[in-house]
Tab-separated table of C-alpha atoms in Angstrom:
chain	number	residue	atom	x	y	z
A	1	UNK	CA	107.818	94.415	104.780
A	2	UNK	CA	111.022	92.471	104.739
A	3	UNK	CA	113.269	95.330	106.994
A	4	UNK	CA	114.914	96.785	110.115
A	5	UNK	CA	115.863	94.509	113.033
A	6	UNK	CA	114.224	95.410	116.480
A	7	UNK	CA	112.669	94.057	119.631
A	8	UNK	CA	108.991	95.868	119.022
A	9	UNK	CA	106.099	94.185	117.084
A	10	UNK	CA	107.213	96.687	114.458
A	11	UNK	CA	109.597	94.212	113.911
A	12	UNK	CA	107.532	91.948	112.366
A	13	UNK	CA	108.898	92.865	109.388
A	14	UNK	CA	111.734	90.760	108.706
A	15	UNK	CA	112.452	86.589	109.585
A	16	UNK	CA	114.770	86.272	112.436
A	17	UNK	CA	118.523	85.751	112.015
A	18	UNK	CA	118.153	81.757	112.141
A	19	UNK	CA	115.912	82.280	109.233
A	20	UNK	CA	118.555	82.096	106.261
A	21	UNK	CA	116.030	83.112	103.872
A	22	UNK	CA	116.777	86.925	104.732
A	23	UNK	CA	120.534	86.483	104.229
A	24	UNK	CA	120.219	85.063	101.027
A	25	UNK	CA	117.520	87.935	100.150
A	26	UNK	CA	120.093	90.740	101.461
A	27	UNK	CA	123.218	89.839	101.142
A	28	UNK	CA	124.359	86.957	98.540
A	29	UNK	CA	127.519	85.764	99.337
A	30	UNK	CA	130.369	85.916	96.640
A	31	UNK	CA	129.442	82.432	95.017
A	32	UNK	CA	126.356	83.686	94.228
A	33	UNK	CA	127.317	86.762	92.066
A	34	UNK	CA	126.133	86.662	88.533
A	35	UNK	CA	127.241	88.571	85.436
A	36	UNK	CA	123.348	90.422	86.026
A	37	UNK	CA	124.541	91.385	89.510
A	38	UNK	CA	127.726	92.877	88.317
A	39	UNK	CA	126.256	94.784	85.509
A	40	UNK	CA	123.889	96.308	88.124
A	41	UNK	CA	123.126	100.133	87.257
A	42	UNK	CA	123.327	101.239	90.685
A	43	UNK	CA	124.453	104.424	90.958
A	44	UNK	CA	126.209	105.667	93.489
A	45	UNK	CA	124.856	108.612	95.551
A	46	UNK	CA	124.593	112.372	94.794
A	47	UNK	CA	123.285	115.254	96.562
A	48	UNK	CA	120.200	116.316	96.991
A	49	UNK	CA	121.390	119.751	95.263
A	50	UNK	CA	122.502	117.679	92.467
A	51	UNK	CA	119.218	115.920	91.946
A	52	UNK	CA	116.731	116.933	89.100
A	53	UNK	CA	113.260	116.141	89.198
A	54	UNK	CA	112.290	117.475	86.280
A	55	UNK	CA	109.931	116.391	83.843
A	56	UNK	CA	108.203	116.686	80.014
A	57	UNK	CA	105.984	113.573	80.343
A	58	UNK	CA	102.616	113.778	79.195
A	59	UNK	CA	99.692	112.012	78.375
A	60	UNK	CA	99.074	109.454	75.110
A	61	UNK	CA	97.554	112.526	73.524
A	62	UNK	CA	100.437	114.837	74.718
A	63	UNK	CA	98.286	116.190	77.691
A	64	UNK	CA	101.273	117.975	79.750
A	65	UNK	CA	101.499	116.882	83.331
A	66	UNK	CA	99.955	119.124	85.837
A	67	UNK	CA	99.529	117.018	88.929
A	68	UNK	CA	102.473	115.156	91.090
A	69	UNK	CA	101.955	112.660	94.246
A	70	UNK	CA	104.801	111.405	95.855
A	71	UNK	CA	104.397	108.694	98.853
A	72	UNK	CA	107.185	107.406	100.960
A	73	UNK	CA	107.724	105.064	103.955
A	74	UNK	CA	109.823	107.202	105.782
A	75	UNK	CA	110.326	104.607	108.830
A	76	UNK	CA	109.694	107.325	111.285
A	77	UNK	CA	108.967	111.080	110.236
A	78	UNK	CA	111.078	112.558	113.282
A	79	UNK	CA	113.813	110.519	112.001
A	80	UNK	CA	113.734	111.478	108.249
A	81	UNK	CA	113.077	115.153	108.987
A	82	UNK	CA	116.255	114.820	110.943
A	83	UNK	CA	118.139	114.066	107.714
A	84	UNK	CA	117.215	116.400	105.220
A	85	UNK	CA	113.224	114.988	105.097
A	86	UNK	CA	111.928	118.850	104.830
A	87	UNK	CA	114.539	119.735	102.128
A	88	UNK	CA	113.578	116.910	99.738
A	89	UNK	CA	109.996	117.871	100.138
A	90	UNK	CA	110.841	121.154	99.111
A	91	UNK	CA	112.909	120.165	96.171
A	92	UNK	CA	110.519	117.890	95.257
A	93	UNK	CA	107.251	120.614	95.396
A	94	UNK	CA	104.844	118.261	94.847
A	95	UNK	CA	100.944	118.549	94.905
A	96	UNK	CA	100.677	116.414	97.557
A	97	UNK	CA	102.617	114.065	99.425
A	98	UNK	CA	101.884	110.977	101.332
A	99	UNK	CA	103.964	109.393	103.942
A	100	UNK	CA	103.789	106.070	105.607
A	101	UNK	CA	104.854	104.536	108.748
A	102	UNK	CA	105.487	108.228	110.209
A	103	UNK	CA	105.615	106.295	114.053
A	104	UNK	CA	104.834	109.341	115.993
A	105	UNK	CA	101.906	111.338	116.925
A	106	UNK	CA	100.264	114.612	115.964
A	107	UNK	CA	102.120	116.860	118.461
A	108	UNK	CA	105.553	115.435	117.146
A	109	UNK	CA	104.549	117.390	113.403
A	110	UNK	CA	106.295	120.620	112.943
A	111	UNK	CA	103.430	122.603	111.636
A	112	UNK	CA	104.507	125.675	111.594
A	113	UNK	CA	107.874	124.555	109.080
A	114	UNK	CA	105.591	123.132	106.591
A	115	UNK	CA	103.322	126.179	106.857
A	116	UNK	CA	106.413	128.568	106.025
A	117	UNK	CA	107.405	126.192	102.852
A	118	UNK	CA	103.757	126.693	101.622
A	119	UNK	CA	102.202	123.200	103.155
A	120	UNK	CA	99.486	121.678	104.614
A	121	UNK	CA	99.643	118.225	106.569
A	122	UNK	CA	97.136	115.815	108.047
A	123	UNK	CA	98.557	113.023	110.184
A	124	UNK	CA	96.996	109.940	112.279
A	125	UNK	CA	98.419	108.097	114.659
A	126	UNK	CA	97.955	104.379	115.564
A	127	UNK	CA	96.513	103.807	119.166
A	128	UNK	CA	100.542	102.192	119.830
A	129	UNK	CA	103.101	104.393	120.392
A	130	UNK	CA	105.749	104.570	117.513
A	131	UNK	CA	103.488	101.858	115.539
A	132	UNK	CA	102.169	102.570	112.085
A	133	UNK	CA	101.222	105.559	111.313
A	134	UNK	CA	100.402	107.711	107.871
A	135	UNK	CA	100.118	111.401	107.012
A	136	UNK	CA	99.318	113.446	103.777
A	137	UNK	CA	101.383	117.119	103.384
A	138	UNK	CA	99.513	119.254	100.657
A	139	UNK	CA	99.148	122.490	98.831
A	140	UNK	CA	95.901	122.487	97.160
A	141	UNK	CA	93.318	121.939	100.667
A	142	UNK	CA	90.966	118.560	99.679
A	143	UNK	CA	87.152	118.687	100.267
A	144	UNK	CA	87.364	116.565	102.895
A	145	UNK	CA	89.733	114.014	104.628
A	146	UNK	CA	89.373	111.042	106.585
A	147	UNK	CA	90.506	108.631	108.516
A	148	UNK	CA	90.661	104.600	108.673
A	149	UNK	CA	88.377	102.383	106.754
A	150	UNK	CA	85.156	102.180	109.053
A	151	UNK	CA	86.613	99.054	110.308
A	152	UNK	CA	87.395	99.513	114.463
A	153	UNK	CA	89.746	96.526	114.619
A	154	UNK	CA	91.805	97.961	111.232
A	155	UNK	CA	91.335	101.840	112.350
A	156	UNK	CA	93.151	101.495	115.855
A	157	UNK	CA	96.469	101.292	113.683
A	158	UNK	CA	96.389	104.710	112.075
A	159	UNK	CA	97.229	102.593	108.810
A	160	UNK	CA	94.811	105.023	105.764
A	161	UNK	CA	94.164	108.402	105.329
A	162	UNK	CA	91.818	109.374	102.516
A	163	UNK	CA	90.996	112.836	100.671
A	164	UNK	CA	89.131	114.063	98.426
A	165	UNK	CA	89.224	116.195	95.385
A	166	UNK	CA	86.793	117.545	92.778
A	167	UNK	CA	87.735	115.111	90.072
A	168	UNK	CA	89.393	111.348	91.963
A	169	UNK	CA	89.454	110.619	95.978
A	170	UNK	CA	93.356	110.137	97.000
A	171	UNK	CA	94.236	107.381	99.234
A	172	UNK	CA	97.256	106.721	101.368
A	173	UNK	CA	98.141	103.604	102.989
A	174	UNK	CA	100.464	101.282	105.183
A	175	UNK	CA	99.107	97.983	104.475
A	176	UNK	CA	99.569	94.874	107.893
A	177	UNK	CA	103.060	93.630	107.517
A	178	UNK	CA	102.277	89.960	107.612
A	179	UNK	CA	105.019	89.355	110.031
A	180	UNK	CA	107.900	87.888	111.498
A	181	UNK	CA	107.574	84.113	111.014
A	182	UNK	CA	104.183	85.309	109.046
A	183	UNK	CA	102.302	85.084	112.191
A	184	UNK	CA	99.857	88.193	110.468
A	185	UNK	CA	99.378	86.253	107.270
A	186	UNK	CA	96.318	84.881	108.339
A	187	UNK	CA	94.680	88.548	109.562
A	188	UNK	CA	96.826	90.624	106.621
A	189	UNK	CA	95.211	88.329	103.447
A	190	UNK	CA	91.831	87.106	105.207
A	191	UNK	CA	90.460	90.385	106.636
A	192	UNK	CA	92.890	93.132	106.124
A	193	UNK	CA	92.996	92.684	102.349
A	194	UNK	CA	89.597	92.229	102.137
A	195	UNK	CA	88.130	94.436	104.117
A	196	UNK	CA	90.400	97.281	102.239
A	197	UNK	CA	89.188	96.218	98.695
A	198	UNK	CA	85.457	96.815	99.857
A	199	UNK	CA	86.318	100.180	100.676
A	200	UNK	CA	88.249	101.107	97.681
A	201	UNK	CA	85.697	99.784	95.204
A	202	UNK	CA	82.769	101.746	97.527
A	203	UNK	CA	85.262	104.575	96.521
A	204	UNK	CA	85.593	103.550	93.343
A	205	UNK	CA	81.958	103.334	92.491
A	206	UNK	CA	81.432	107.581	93.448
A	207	UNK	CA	84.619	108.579	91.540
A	208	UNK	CA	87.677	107.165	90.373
A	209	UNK	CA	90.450	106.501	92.985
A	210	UNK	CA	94.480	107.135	93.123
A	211	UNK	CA	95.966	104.777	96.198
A	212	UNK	CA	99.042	105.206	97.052
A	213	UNK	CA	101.705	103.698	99.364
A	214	UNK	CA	103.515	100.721	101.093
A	215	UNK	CA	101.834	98.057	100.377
A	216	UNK	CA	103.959	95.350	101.780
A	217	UNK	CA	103.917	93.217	98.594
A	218	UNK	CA	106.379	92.353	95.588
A	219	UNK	CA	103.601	91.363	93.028
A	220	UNK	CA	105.954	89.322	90.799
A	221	UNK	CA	108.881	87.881	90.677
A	222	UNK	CA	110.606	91.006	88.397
A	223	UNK	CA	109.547	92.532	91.869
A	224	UNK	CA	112.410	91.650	94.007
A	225	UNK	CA	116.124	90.957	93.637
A	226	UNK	CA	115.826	86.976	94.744
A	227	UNK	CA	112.269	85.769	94.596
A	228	UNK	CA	113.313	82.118	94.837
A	229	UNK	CA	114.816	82.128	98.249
A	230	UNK	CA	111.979	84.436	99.729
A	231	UNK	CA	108.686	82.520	97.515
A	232	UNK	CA	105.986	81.277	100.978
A	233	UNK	CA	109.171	82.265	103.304
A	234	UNK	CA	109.466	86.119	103.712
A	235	UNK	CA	106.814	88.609	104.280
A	236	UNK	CA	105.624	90.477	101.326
A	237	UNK	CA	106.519	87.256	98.629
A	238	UNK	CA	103.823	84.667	99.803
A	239	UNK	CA	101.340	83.379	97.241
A	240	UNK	CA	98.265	84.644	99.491
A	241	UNK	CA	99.817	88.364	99.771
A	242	UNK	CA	100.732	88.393	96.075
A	243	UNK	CA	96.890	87.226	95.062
A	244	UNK	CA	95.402	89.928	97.691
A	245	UNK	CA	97.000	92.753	95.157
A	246	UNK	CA	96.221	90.305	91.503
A	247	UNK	CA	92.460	90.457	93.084
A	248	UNK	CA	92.556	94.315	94.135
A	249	UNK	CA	93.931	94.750	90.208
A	250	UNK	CA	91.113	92.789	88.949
A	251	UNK	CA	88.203	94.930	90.616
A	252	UNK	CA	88.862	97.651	88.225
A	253	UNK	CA	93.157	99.367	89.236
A	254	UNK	CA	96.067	99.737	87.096
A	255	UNK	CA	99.548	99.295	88.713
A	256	UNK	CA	101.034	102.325	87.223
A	257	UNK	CA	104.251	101.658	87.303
A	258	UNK	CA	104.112	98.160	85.356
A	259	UNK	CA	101.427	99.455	83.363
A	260	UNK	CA	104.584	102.247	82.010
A	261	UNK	CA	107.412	99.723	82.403
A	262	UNK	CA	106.364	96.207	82.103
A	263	UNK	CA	109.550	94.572	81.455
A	264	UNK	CA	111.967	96.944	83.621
A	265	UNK	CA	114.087	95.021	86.021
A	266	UNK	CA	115.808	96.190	89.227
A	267	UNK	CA	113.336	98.820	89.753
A	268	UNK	CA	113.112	99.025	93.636
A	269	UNK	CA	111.616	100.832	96.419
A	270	UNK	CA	112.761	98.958	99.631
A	271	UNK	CA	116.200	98.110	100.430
A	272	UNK	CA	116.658	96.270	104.152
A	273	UNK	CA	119.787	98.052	106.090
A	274	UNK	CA	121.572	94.345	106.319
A	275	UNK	CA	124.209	93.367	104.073
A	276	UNK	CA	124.797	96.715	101.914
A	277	UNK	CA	121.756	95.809	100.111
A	278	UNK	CA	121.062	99.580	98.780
A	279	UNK	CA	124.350	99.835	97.690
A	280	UNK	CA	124.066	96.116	95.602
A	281	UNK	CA	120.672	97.374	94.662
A	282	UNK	CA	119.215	93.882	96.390
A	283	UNK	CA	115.570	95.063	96.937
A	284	UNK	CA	111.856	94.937	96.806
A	285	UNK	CA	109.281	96.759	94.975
A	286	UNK	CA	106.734	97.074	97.606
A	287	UNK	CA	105.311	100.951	97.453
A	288	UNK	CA	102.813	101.820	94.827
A	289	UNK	CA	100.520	104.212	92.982
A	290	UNK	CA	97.539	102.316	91.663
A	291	UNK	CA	94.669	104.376	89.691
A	292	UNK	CA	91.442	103.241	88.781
A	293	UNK	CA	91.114	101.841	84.961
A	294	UNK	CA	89.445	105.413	83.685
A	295	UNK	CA	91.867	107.401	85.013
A	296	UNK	CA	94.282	105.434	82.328
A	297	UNK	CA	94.235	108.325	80.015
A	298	UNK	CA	95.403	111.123	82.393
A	299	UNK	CA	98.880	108.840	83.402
A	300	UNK	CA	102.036	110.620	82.184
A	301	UNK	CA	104.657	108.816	84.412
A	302	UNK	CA	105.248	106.627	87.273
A	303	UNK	CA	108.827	107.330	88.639
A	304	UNK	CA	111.108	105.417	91.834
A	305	UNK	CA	113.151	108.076	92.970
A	306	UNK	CA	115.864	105.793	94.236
A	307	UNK	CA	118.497	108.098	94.872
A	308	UNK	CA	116.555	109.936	97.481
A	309	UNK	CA	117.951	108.736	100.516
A	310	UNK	CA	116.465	109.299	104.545
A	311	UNK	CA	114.991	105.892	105.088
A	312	UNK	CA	115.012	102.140	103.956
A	313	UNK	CA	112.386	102.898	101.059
A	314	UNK	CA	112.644	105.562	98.335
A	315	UNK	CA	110.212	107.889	97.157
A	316	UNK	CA	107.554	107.218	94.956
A	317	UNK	CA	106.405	109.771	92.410
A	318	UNK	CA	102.938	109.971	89.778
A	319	UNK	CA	102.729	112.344	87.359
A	320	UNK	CA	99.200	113.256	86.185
A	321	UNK	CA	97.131	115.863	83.678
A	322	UNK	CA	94.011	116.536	85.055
């Protein structure tokens, strides 16, 4: 994903400084202002106590929602618990959560805290320190959870968790960035993409499937603030990433979001900390909730709670009836 300077592999993630690609992606100078950018909606930021997630949606047939999934990149879970992480999850009281580049390990969890606010949590850990790293925080226990895809040179990077329920098999995931100079674009599209399809459509074939997570990919261009200047240049805009998700669509998923809002623009989940881009709303929609095709009729909403700050990506909410 297009983000946070630093001199790990983790950086991968954004083009270097020479690379003017990322300034004109972040942070468009003054010339470059348009009458869209200055009729932006962004608004500015309110508490969490002032925050209301709320909601009447319902099905087609005016099924009432009864299930919520939220996922988040959190860009390091000791780090977003640290500013208000446990409150928001709280607040938010949702079925399950699912959280994305956590970059710590198992010990690093406070347990116990999520046990008093009524929680269960499952995380895994890459084999590199402060690398990857997902984790799922429930209420309702699943049948059974695992870990990784079956696939040694994928699993070492703690990158999917997946449980399952009576009724759908929930997956979380941090997909390969493809990396700085797109040195991973090769491994991310060639095996990493396809390797993960095979699994999800094995999935797919016992009972339907909700994925959910970073997925390191603006589909289109209504995706991202400047798709021009970031098209075959950036990480998460090349034509090989972008067909990797049109193929995963075709096997049988519904972006939910789109599939609710088609047309809506500046809808964002990713906002690099360069150049004030939160604050100018110059961003990337590259976290998802994606639900197999028959599990059309039991979508009620698909929400970006943007507002929600504690890391360079938002929360993610789905709203179900089961």
């Amino acid at each position: 994903m297009p983000k946070r300077k630093s001199k790990t592999e983790a950086e991968a993630t954004s083009p270097s400084k020479k690379q003017k690609t990322e300034t004109d992606a972040t942070s468009p100078s003054k010339k470059q202002k348009t009458d869209a950018d200055a009729k932006s909606d962004v608004k500015p930021p309110i508490s969490l106590e002032e925050m209301d997630f709320s909601s009447s949606a319902s099905t087609k047939t005016g099924n009432a929602w009864n299930k919520k999934f939220i996922s988040m990149n959190v860009n390091g879970f000791r780090a977003f618990l640290n500013k208000g992480g446990l409150d928001y999850i709280k607040k938010e009281s949702a079925d399950v959560f699912c959280i994305q580049e956590t970059k710590c390990s198992d010990k690093d969890i406070p347990v116990d805290d999520f046990k008093k606010a009524g929680f269960s949590t499952h995380f895994l850990a890459g084999d590199k320190a402060g690398y990857s790293g997902v984790g799922i925080i429930y209420k309702d226990p699943p049948m059974s959870i695992k870990d990784g895809i079956d696939v040694e040179k994928h699993d070492d990077e703690g990158r999917v968790i997946t449980a399952e329920y009576e009724d759908y098999y929930l997956v979380t995931v941090y997909v390969p960035n493809s990396g700085r100079g797109l040195k991973r674009l090769e491994y991310r599209t060639k095996e990493w993409d396809v390797d993960f399809r095979k699994y999800l459509k094995e999935l797919d074939n016992k009972k339907p499937v909700i994925l959910c997570g970073d997925l390191n990919v603006a589909h289109n261009e209504i995706d991202l603030k400047n798709p021009k200047s970031n098209k075959n240049k950036t990480p998460g805009f090349c034509d090989a990433e972008r067909e990797g998700l049109t193929e995963l669509l075709q096997e049988g998923f519904i972006d939910t979001y789109r599939h609710i809002y088609p047309n809506k623009e500046q809808a964002y989940s990713f906002w690099t900390y360069m150049g004030n881009a939160r604050a100018k709303n110059v961003g990337w929609r590259l976290d998802y909730f994606l639900v197999s095709k028959r599990l059309e009729d039991k979508m009620c909403d698909s929400l970006m709670r943007s507002q929600v700050m504690g890391s360079d990506h938002c929360p993610i909410a789905l709203l179900m009836a089961f």
